[in-house]
Short mmCIF file of C-alpha atoms and ligand atoms in Angstrom, two decimals:
data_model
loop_
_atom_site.label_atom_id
_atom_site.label_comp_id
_atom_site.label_asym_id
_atom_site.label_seq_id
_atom_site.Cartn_x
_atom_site.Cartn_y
_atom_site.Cartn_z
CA UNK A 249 73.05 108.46 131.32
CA UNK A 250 74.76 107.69 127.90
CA UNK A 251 78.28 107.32 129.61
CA UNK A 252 76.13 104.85 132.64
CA UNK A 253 75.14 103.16 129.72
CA UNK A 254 78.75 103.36 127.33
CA UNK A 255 80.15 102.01 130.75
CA UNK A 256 78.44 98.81 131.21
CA UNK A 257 78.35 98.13 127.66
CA UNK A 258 82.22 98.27 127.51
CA UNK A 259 82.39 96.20 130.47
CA UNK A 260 79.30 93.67 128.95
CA UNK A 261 81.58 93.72 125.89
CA UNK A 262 85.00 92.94 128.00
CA UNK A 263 83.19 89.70 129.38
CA UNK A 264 81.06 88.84 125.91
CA UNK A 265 84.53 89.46 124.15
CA UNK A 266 86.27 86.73 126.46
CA UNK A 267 83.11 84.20 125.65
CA UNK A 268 83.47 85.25 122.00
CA UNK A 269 87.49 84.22 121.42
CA UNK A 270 86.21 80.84 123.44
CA UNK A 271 83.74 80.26 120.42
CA UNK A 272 86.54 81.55 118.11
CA UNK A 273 88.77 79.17 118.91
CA UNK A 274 87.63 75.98 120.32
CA UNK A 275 84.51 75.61 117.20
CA UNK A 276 86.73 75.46 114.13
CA UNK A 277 88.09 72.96 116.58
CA UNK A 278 85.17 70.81 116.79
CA UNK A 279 85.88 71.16 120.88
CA UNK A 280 82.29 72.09 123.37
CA UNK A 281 82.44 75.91 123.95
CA UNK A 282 81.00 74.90 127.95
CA UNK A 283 83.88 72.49 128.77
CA UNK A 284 86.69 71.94 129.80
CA UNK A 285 87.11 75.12 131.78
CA UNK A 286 89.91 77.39 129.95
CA UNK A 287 93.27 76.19 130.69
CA UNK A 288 96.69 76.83 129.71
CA UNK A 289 97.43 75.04 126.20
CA UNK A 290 101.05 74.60 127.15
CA UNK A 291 100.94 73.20 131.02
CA UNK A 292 97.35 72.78 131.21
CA UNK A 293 97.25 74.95 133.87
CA UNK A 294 93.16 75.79 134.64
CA UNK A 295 92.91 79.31 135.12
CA UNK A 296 90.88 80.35 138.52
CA UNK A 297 88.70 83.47 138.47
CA UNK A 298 91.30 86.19 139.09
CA UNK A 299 93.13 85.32 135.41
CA UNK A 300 90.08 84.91 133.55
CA UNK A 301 89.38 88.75 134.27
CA UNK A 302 89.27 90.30 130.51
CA UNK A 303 92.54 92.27 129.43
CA UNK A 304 93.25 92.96 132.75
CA UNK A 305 94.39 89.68 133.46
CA UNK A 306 96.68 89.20 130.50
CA UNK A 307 98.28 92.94 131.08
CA UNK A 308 98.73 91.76 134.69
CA UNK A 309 100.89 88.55 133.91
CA UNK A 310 102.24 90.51 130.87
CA UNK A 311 101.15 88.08 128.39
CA UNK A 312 102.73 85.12 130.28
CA UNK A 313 100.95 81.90 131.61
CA UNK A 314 101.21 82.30 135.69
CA UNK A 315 102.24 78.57 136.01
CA UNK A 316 104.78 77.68 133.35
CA UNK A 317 105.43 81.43 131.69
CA UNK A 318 104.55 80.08 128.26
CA UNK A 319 103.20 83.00 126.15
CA UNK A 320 99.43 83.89 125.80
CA UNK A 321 98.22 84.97 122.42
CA UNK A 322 97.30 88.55 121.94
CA UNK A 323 94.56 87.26 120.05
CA UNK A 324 92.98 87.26 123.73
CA UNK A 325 92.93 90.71 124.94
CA UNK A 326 92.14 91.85 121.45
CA UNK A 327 89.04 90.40 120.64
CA UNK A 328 87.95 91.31 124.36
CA UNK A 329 88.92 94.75 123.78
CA UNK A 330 87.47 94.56 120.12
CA UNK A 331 84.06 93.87 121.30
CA UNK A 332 84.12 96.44 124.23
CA UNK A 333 84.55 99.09 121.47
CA UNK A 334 82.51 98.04 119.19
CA UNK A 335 79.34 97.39 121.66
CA UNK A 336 79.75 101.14 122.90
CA UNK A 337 80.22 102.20 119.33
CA UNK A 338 77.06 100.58 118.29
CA UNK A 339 75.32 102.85 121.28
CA UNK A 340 76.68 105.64 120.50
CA UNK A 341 75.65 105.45 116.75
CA UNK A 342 72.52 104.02 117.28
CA UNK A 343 71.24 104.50 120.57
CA UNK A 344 68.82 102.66 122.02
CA UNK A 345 67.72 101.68 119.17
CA UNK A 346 66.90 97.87 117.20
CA UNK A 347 69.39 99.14 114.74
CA UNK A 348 71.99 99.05 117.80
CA UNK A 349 70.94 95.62 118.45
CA UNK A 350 71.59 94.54 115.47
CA UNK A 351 74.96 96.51 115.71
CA UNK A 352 75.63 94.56 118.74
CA UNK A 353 75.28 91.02 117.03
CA UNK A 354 77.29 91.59 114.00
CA UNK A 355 80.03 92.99 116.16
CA UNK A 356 79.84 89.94 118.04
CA UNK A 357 79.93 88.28 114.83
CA UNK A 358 82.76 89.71 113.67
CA UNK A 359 84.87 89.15 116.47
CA UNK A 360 84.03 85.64 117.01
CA UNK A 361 84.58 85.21 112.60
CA UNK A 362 87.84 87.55 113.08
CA UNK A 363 89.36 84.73 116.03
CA UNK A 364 88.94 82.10 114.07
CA UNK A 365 89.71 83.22 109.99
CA UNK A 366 92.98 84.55 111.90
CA UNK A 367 93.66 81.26 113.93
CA UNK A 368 92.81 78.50 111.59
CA UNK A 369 91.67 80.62 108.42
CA UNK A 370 88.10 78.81 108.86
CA UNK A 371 84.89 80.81 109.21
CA UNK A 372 83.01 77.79 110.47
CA UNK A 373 79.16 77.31 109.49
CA UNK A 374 77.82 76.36 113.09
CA UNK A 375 78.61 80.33 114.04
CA UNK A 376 77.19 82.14 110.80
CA UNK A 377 73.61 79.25 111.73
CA UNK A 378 73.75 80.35 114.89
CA UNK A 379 73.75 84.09 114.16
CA UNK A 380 71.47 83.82 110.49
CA UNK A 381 67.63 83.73 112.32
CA UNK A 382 68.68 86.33 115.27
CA UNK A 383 70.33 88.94 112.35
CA UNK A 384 67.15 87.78 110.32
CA UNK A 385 64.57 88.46 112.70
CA UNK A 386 65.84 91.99 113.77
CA UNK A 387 66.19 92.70 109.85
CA UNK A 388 62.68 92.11 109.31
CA UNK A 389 61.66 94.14 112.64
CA UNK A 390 63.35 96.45 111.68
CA UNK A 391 64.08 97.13 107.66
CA UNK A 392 65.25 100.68 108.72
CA UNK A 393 62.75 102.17 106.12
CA UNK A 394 63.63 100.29 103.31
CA UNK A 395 62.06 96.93 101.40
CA UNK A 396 62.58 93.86 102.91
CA UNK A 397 63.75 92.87 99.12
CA UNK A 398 66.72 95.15 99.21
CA UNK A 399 67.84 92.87 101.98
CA UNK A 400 67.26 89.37 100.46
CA UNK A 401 68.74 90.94 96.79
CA UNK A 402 72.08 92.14 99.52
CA UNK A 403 72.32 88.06 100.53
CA UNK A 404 72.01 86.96 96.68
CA UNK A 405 74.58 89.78 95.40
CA UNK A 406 76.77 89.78 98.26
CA UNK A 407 77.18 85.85 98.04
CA UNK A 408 76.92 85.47 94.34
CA UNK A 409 79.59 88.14 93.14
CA UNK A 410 81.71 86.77 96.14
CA UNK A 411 81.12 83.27 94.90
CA UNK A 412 82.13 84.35 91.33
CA UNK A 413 85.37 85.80 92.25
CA UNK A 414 85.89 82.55 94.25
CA UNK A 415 85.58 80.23 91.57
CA UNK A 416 87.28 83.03 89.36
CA UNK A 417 90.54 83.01 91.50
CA UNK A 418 90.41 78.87 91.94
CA UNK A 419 90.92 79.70 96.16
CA UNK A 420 91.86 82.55 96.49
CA UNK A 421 88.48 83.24 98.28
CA UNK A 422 87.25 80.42 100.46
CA UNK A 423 83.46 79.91 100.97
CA UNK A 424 83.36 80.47 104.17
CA UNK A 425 83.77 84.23 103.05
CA UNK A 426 81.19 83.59 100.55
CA UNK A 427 78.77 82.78 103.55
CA UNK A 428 80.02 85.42 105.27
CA UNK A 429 79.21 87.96 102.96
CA UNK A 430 75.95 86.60 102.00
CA UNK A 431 74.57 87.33 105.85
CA UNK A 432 76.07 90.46 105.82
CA UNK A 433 74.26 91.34 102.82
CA UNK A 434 70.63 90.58 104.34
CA UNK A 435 71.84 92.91 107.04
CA UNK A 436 73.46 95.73 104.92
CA UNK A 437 71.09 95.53 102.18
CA UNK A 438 72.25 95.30 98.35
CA UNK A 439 74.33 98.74 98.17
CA UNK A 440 75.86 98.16 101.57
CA UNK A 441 77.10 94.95 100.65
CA UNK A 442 78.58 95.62 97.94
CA UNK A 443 80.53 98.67 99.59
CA UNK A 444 81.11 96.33 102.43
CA UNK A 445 82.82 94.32 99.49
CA UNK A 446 85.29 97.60 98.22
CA UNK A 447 85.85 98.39 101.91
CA UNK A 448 87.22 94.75 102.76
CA UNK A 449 89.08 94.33 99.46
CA UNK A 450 90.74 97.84 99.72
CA UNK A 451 91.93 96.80 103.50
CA UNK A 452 92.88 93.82 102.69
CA UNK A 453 95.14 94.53 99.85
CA UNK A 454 97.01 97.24 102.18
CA UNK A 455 96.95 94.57 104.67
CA UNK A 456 98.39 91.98 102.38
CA UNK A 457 101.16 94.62 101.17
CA UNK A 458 101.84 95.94 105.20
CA UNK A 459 102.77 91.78 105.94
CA UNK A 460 104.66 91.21 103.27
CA UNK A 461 106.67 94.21 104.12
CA UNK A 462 106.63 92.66 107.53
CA UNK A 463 107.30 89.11 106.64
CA UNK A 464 110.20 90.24 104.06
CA UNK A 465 108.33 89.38 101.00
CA UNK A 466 106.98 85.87 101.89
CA UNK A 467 103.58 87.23 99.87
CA UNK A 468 102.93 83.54 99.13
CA UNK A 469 101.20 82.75 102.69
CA UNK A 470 97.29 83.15 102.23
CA UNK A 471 95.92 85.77 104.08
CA UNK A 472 92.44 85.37 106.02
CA UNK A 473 89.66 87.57 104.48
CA UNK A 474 87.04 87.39 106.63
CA UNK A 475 88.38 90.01 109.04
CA UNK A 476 88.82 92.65 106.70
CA UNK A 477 85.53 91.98 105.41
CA UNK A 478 84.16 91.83 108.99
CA UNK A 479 85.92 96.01 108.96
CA UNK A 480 83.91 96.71 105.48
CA UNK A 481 80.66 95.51 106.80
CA UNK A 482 80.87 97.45 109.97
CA UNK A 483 81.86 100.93 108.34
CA UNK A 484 78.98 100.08 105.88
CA UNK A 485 76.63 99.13 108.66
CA UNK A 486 77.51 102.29 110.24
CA UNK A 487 78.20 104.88 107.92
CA UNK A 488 77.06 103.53 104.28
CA UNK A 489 74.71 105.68 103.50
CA UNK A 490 76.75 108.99 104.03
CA UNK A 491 79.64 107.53 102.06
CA UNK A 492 77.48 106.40 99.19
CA UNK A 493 75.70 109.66 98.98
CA UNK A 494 78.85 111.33 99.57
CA UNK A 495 80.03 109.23 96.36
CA UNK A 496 77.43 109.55 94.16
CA UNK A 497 77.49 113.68 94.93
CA UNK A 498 80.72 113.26 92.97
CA UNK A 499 78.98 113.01 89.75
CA UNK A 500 76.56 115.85 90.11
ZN1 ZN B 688 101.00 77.25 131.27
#
């Protein structure tokens, strides 16, 4: 039963994942997420059902447009695959559980925040609205045996100390991160958003240093955070408490 179940969640999550880069990309863009059907950016080529299969399409054409070869983004097949993982990860750590559902939104979240912070380094508003009362209403369903005021103190912490270092490095942080952070924090509670925090700092600066080994030391280029925050909340979501207790066994 769990690998009936692991199955059609990884293919639920292929086909969510392929909705999710549409919402990615064409928000930011102030563009409808029902129309036009996808097309080629290049030729304007409308892609019919068989290319609009999740990864398998792209690995088929080997990353190339089928009518004028252009090349697709990777960004495609990657935030497909992305969410199939993480929406059989969330049911295999949670089961069938409300905690899974709300494992299942915030990995949709992230992929859809991940698209965009990499493609125009926006985390637009209209997605973290749209997600806000369904994350909310699960929360308070579910507090997972904690106050509901651990939760609401996560949004204020996780927002404020964000919004400190923000105005602290004049830009460094945008505040669509700030946002960002403050909704993870009424999922993830106060301690989990602030490990969230360490988790997406620590990847990002190894991130940062990894591209500008890449790039040749071009460091100047800003980096999108959201993703590797979107990484710290979802270890946090899924492991925190072990690694803080694991932590705080340190001292004993
Ligand atoms: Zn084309």
């Amino acid at each position: 039963m769990t690998i009936l179940i692991s199955l059609y969640l990884f293919a639920l999550g292929l086909a969510c994942g392929s909705f999710f880069n549409v919402v990615g990309l064409r928000v930011p863009a102030g563009q409808s997420i029902l129309r036009p059907p996808s097309a080629c950016p290049h030729c304007g080529h409308r892609l019919r059902a068989r290319e609009l299969i999740p990864v398998l399409s792209y690995a088929l054409s080997r990353g190339r447009c089928r009518s004028c070869a252009a090349g697709v983004s990777p960004l495609y097949p990657a935030g497909e695959l992305a969410a199939a993982l993480l929406f059989v990860w969330a049911y295999l750590r949670f089961g069938l559980t409300v905690q899974a559902w709300i494992g299942l939104l915030l990995a949709s979240l992230t992929v859809i925040i991940t698209v965009s912070d990499i493609r125009y380094m926006r985390i637009p508003n209209a997605v973290l609205l749209a997600f806000l009362p369904m994350l909310l209403a699960l929360r308070l369903l579910n507090p997972d045996g904690r106050s509901y005021i651990e939760y609401f103190a996560g949004a204020a912490i996780g927002g404020g100390v964000l919004l400190a270092i923000s105005l602290l490095s004049r830009g460094g942080v945008g505040m669509g991160d700030v946002k960002l952070l403050a909704l993870f924090g009424l999922v993830l509670g106060w301690k989990g958003v602030l490990l969230a925090l360490m988790l997406g700092s620590l990847a990002g600066t190894i991130g940062g240093l990894l591209l500008v080994l890449i790039r040749k030391g071009k460091a100047k280029e800003p980096i999108p955070f959201g993703p590797y925050l979107s990484l710290g909340a979802l270890i946090a979501y899924g492991y925190g408490d072990a690694i803080i207790d694991g932590y705080l066994n340190l001292f004993k």
